[in-house]
mmCIF file with all atom_site columns, C-alpha atoms in Angstrom:
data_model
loop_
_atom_site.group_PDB
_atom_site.id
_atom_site.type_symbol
_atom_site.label_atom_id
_atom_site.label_alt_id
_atom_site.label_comp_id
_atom_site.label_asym_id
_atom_site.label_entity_id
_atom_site.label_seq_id
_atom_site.pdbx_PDB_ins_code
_atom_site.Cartn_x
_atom_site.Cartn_y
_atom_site.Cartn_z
_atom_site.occupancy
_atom_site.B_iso_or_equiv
_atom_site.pdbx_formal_charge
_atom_site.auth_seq_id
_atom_site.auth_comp_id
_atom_site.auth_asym_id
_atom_site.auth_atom_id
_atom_site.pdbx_PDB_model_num
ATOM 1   C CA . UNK A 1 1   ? 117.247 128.556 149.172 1.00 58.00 ? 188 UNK A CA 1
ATOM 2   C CA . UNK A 1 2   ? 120.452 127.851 147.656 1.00 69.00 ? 189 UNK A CA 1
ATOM 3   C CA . UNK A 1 3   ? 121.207 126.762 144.261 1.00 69.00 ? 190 UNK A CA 1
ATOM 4   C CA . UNK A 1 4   ? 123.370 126.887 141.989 1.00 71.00 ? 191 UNK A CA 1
ATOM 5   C CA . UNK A 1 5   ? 122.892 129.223 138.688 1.00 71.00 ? 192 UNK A CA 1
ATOM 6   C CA . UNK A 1 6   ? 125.608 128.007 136.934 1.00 74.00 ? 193 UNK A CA 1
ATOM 7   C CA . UNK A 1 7   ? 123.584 124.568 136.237 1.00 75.00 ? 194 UNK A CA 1
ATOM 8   C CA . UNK A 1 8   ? 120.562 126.000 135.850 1.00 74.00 ? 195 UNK A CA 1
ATOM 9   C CA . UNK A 1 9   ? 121.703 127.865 132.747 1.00 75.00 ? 196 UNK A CA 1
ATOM 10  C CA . UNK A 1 10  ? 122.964 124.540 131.683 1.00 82.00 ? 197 UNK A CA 1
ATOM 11  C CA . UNK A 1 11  ? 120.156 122.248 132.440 1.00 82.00 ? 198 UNK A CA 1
ATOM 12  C CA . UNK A 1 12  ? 119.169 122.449 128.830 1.00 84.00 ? 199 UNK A CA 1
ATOM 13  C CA . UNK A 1 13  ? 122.527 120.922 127.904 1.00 86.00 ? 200 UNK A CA 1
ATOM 14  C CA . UNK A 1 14  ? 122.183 118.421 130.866 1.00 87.00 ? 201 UNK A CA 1
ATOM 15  C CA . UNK A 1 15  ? 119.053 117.269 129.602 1.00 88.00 ? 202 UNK A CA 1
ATOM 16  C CA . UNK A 1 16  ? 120.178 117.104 125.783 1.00 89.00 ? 203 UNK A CA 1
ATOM 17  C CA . UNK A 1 17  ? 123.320 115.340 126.755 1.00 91.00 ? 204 UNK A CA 1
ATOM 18  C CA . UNK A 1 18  ? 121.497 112.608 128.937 1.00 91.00 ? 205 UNK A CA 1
ATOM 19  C CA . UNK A 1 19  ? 118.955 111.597 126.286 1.00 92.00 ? 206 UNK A CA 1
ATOM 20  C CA . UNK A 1 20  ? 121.786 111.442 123.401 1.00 91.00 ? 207 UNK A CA 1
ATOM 21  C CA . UNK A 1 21  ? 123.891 108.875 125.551 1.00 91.00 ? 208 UNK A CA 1
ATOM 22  C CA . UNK A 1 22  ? 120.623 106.867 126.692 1.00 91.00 ? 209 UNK A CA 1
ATOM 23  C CA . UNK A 1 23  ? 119.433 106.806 122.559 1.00 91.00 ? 210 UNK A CA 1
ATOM 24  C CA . UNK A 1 24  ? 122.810 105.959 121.480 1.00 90.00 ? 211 UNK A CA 1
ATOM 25  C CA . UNK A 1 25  ? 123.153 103.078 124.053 1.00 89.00 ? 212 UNK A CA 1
ATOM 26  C CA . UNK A 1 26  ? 119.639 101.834 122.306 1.00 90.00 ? 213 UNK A CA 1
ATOM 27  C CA . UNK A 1 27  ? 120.452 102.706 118.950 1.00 90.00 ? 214 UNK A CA 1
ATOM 28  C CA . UNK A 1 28  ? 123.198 100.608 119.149 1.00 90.00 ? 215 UNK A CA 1
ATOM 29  C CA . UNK A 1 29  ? 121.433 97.279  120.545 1.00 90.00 ? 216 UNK A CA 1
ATOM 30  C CA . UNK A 1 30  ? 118.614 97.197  118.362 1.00 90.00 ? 217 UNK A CA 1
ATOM 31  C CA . UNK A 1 31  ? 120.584 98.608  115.374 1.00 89.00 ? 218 UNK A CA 1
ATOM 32  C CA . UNK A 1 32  ? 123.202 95.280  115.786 1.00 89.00 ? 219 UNK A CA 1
ATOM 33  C CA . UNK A 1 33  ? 119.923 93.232  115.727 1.00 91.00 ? 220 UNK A CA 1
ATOM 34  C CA . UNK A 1 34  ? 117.890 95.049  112.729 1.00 91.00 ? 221 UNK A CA 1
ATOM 35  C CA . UNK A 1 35  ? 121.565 95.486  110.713 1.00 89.00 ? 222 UNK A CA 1
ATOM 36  C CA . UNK A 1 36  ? 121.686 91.064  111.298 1.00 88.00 ? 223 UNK A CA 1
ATOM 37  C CA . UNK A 1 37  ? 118.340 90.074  110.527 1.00 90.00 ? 224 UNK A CA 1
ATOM 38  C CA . UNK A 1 38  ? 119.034 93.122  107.129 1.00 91.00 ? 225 UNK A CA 1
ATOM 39  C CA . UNK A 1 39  ? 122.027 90.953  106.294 1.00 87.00 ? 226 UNK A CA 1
ATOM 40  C CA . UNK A 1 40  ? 120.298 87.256  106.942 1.00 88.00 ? 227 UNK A CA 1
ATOM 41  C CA . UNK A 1 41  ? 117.437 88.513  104.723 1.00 91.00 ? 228 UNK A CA 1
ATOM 42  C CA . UNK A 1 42  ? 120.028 90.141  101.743 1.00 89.00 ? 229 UNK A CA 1
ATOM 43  C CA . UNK A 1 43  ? 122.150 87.688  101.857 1.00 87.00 ? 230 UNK A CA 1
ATOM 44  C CA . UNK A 1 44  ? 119.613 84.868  101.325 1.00 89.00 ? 231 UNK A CA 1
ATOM 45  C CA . UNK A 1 45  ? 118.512 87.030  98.566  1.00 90.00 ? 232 UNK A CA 1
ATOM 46  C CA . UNK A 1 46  ? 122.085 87.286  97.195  1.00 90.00 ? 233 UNK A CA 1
ATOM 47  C CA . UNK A 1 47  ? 122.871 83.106  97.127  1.00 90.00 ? 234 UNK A CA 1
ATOM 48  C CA . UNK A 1 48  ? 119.156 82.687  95.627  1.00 92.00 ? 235 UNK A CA 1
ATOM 49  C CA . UNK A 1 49  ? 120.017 84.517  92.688  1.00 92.00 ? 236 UNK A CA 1
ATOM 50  C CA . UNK A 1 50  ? 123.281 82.555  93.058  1.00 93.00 ? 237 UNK A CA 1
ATOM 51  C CA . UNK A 1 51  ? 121.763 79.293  92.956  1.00 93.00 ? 238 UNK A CA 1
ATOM 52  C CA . UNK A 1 52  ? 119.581 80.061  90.146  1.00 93.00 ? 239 UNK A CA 1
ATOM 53  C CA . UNK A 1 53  ? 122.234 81.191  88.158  1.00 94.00 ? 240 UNK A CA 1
ATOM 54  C CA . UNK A 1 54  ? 125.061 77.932  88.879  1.00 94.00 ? 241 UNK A CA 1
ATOM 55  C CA . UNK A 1 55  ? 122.083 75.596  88.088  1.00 94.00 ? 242 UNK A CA 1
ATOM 56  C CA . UNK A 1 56  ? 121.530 77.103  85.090  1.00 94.00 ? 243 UNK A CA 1
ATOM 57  C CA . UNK A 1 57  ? 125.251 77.126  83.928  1.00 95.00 ? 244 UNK A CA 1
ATOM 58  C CA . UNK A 1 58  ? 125.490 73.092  85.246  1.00 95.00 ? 245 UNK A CA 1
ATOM 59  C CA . UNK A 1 59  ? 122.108 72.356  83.578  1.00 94.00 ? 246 UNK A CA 1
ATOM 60  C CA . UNK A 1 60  ? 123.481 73.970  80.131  1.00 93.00 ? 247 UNK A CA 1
ATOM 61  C CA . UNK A 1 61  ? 126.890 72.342  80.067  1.00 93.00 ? 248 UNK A CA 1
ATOM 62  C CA . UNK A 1 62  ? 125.142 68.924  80.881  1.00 93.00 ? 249 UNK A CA 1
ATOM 63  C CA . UNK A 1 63  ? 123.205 69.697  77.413  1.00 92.00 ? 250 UNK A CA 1
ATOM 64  C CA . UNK A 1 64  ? 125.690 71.401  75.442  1.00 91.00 ? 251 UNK A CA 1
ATOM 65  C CA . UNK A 1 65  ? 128.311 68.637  76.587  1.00 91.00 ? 252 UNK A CA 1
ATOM 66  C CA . UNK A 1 66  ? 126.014 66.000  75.539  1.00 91.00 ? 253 UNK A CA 1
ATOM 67  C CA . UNK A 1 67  ? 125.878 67.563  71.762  1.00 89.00 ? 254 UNK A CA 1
ATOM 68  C CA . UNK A 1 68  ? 128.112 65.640  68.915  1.00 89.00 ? 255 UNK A CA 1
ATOM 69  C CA . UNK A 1 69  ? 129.488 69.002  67.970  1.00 89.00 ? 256 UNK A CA 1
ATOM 70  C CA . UNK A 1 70  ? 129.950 71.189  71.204  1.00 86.00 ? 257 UNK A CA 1
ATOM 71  C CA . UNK A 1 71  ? 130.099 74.826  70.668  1.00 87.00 ? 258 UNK A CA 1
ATOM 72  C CA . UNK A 1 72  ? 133.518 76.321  72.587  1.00 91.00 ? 259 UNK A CA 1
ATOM 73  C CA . UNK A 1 73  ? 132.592 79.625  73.164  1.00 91.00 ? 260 UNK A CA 1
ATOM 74  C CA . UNK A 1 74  ? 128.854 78.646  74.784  1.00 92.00 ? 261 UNK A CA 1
ATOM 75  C CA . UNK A 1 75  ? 131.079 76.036  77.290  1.00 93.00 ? 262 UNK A CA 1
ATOM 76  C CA . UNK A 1 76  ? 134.073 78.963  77.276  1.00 94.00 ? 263 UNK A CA 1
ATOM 77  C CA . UNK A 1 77  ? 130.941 81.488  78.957  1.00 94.00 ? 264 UNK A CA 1
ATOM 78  C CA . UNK A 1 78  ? 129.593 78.479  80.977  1.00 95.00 ? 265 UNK A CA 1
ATOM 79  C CA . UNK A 1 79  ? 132.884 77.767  82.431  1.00 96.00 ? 266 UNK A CA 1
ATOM 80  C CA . UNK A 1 80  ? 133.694 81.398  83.389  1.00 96.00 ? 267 UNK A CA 1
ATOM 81  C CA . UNK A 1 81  ? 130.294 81.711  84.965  1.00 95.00 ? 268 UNK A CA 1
ATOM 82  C CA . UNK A 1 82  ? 130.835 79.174  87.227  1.00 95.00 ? 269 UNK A CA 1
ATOM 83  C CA . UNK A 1 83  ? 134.521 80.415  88.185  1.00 95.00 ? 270 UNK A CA 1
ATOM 84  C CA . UNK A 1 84  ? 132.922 83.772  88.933  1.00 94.00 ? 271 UNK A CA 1
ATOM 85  C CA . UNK A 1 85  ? 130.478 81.742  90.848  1.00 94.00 ? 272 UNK A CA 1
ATOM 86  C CA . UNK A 1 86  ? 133.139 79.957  92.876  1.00 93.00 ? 273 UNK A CA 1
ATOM 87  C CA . UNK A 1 87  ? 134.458 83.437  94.075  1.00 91.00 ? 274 UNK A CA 1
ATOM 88  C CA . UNK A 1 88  ? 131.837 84.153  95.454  1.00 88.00 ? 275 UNK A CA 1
ATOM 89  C CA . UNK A 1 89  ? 132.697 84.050  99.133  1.00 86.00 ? 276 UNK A CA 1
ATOM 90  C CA . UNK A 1 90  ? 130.790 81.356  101.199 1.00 82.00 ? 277 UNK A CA 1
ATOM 91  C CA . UNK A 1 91  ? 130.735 83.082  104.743 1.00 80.00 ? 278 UNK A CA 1
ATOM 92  C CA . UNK A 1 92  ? 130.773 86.538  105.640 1.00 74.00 ? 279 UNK A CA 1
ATOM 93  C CA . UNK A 1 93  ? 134.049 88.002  104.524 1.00 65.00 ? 280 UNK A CA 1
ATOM 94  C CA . UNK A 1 94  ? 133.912 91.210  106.975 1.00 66.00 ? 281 UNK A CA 1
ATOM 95  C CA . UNK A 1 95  ? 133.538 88.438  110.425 1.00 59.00 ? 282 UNK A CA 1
ATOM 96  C CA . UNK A 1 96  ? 137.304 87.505  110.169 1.00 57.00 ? 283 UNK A CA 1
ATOM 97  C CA . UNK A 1 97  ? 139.042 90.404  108.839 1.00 55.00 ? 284 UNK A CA 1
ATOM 98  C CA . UNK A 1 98  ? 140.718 91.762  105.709 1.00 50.00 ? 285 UNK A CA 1
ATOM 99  C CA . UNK A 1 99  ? 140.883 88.854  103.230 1.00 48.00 ? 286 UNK A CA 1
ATOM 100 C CA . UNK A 1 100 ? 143.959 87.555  101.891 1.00 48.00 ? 287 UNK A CA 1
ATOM 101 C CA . UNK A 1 101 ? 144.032 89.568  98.899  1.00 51.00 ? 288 UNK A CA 1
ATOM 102 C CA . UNK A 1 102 ? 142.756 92.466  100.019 1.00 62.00 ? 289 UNK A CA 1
ATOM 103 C CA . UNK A 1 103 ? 139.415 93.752  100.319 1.00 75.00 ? 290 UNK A CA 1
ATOM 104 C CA . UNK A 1 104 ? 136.842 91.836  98.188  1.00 78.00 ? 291 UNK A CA 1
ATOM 105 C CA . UNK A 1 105 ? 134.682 93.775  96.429  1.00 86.00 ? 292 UNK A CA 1
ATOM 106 C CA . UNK A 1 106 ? 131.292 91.732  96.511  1.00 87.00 ? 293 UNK A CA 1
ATOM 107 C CA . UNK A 1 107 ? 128.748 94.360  94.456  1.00 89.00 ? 294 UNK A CA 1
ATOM 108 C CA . UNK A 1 108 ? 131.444 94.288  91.402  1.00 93.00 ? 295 UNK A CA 1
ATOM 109 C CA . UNK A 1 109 ? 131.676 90.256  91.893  1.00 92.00 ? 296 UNK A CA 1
ATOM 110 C CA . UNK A 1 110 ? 128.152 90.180  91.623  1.00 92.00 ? 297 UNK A CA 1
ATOM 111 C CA . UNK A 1 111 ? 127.609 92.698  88.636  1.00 93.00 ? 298 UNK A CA 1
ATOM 112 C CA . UNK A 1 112 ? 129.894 90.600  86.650  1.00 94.00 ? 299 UNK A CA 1
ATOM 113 C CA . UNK A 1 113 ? 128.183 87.173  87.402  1.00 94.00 ? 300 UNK A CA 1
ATOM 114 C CA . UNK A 1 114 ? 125.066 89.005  86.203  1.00 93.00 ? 301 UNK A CA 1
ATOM 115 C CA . UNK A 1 115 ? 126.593 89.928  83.576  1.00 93.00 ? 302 UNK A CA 1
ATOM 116 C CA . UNK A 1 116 ? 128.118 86.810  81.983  1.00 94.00 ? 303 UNK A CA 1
ATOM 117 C CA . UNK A 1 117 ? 124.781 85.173  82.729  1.00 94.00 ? 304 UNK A CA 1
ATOM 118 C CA . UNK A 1 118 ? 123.309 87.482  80.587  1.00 93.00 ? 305 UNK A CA 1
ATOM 119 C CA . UNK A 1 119 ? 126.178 86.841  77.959  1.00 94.00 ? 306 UNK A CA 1
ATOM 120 C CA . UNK A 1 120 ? 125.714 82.862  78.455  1.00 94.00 ? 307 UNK A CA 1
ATOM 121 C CA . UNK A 1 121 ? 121.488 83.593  78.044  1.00 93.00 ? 308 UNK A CA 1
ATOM 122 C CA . UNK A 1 122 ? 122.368 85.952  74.395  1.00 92.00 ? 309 UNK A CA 1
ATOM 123 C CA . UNK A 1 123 ? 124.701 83.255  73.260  1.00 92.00 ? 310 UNK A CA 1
ATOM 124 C CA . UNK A 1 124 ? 122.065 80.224  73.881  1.00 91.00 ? 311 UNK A CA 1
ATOM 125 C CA . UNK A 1 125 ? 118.943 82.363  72.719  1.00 90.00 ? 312 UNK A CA 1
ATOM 126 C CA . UNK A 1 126 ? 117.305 81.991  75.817  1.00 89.00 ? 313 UNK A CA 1
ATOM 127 C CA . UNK A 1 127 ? 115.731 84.884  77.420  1.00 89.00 ? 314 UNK A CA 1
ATOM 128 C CA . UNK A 1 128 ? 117.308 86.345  81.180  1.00 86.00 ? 315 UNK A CA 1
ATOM 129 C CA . UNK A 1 129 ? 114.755 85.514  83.545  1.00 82.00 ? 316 UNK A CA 1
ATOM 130 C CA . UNK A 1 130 ? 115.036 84.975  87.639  1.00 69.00 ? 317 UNK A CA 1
ATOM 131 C CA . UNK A 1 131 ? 112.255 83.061  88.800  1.00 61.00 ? 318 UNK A CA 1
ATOM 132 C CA . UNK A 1 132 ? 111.400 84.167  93.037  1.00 53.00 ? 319 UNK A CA 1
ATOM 133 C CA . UNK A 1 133 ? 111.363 81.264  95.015  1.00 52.00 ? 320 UNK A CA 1
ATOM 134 C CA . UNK A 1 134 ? 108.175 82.604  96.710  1.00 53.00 ? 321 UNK A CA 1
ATOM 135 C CA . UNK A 1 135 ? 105.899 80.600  93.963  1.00 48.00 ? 322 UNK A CA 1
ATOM 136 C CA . UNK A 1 136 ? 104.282 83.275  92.532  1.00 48.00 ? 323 UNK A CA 1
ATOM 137 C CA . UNK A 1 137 ? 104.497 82.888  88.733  1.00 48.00 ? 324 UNK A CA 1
ATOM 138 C CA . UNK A 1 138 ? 105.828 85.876  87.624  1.00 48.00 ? 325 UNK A CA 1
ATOM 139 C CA . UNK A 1 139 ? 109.111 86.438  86.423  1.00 48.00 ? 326 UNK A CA 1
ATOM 140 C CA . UNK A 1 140 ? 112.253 89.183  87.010  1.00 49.00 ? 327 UNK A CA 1
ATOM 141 C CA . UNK A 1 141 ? 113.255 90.162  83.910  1.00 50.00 ? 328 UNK A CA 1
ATOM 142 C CA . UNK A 1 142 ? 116.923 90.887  83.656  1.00 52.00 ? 329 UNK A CA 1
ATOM 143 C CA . UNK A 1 143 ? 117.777 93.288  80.583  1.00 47.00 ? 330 UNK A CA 1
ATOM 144 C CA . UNK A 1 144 ? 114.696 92.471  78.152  1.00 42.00 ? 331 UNK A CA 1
ATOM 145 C CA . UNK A 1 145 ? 114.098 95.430  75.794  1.00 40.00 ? 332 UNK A CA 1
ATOM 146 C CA . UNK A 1 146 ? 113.048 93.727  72.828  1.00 40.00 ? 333 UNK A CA 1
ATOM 147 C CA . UNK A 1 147 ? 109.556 94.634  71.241  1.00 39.00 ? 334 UNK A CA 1
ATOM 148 C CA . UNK A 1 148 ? 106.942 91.797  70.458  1.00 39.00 ? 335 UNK A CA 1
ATOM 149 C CA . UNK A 1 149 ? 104.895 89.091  72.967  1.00 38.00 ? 336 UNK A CA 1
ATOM 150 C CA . UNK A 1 150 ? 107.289 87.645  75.319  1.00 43.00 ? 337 UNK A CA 1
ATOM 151 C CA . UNK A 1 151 ? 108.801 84.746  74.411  1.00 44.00 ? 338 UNK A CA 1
ATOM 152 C CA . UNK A 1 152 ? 107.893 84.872  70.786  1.00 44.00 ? 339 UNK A CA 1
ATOM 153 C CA . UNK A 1 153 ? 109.708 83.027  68.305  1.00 43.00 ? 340 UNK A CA 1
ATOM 154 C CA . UNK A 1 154 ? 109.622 86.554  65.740  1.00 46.00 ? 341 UNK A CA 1
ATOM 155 C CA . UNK A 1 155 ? 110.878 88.170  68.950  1.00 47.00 ? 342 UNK A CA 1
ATOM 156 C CA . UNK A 1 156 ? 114.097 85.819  69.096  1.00 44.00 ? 343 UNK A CA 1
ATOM 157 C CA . UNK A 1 157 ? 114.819 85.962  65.560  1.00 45.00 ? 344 UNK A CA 1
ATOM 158 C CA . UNK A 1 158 ? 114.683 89.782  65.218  1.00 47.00 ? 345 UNK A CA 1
ATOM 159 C CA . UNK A 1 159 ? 116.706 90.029  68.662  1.00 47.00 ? 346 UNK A CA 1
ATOM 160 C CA . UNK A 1 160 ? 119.790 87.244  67.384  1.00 46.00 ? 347 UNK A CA 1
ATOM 161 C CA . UNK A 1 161 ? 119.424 87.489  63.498  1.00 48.00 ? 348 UNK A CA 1
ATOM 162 C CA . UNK A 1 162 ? 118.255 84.746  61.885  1.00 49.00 ? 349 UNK A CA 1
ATOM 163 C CA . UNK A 1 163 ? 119.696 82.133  64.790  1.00 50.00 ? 350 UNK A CA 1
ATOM 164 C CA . UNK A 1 164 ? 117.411 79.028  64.943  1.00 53.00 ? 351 UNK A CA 1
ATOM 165 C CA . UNK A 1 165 ? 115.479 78.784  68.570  1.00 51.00 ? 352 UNK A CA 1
ATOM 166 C CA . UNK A 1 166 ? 117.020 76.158  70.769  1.00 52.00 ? 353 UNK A CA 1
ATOM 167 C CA . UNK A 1 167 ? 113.891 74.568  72.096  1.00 55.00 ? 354 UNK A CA 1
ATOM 168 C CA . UNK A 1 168 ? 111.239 75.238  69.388  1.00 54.00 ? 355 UNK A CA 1
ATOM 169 C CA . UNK A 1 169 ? 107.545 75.368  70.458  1.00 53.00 ? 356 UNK A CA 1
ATOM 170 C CA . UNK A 1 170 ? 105.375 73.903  67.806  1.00 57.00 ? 357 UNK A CA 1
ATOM 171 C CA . UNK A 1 171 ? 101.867 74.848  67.679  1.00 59.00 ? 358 UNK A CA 1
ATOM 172 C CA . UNK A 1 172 ? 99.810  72.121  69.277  1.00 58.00 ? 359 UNK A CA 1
ATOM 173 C CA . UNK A 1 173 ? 96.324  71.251  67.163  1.00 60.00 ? 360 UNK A CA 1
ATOM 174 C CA . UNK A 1 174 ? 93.615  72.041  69.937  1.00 59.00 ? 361 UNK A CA 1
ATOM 175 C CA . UNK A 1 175 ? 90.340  71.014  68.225  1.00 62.00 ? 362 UNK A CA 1
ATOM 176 C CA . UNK A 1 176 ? 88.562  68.472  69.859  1.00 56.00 ? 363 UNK A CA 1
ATOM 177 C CA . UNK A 1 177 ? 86.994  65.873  67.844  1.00 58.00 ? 364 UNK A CA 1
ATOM 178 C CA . UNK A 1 178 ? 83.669  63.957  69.245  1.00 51.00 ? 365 UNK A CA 1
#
């Protein structure tokens, strides 16, 4: 019988080394397909919220435009939204390279849209909301602290002063008369 005792002190090595390279080599094939279908489902996600927010801003210039006495600084936020908007890269920035201006940083691009559609939302008296496009009928609420029922007149006069509502909900009478 002759073997070698050199290997069989490092058979436990062997064996280690073997199933790290044969994980790996899966790891990396269904990590590439995982890390794609990840980024499809994010990045749908991402131009959702996009949407939602650039038809808003084009929905509330259309009105605000069609005012006799415009207010600048609403169309000032509306206009800067959709800029930021327009940034926004339309195909995936990291498939051809470095861009031209360096590296884009998409997180901070997308904080700031949030946050000058929350600016645009304060300055109209509207509340923040995201509606999911799944149909349910509930709501993402996007910064609401304020105290109250939700979507109370009291609620947006305590929240901007005494600023008048821009759609006003009257009361509707709903005794029926036979």
């Amino acid at each position: 019988m002759d073997f070698d005792l050199e290997e069989l002190v490092n058979v436990e090595q062997t064996f280690y080394e073997d199933g790290y390279q044969s994980g790996f080599a899966h790891g990396r094939i269904h990590g590439s397909i995982e890390g794609r279908a990840l980024g499809r489902e994010k990045g749908f996600e991402m131009w959702e919220e996009l949407g939602f927010y650039e038809g808003f801003a084009i929905m509330w210039k259309a009105i605000v435009s069609s005012q006799p006495a415009p207010d600048e600084r609403t169309l000032n936020h509306i206009r800067h939204l959709l800029e930021l908007i327009a940034q926004f890269p339309r195909e995936n920035p990291s498939a051809g390279g470095a861009d031209a201006q360096g590296e884009l940083d998409i997180p901070k691009l997308f904080r700031q849209i949030r946050s000058r559609y929350k600016l645009l939302c304060a300055t109209l008296g509207v509340r923040p909301t995201l509606r999911a496009a799944d149909g349910s009928p509930g709501a993402v609420e996007l910064g609401h602290t304020g105290a109250g029922s939700p979507g109370s007149q009291e609620d947006g006069e305590k929240r901007h002063g005494a600023r008048k509502a821009v759609w006003a909900v009257q009361p509707q009478n709903t005794e029926l008369n036979f």
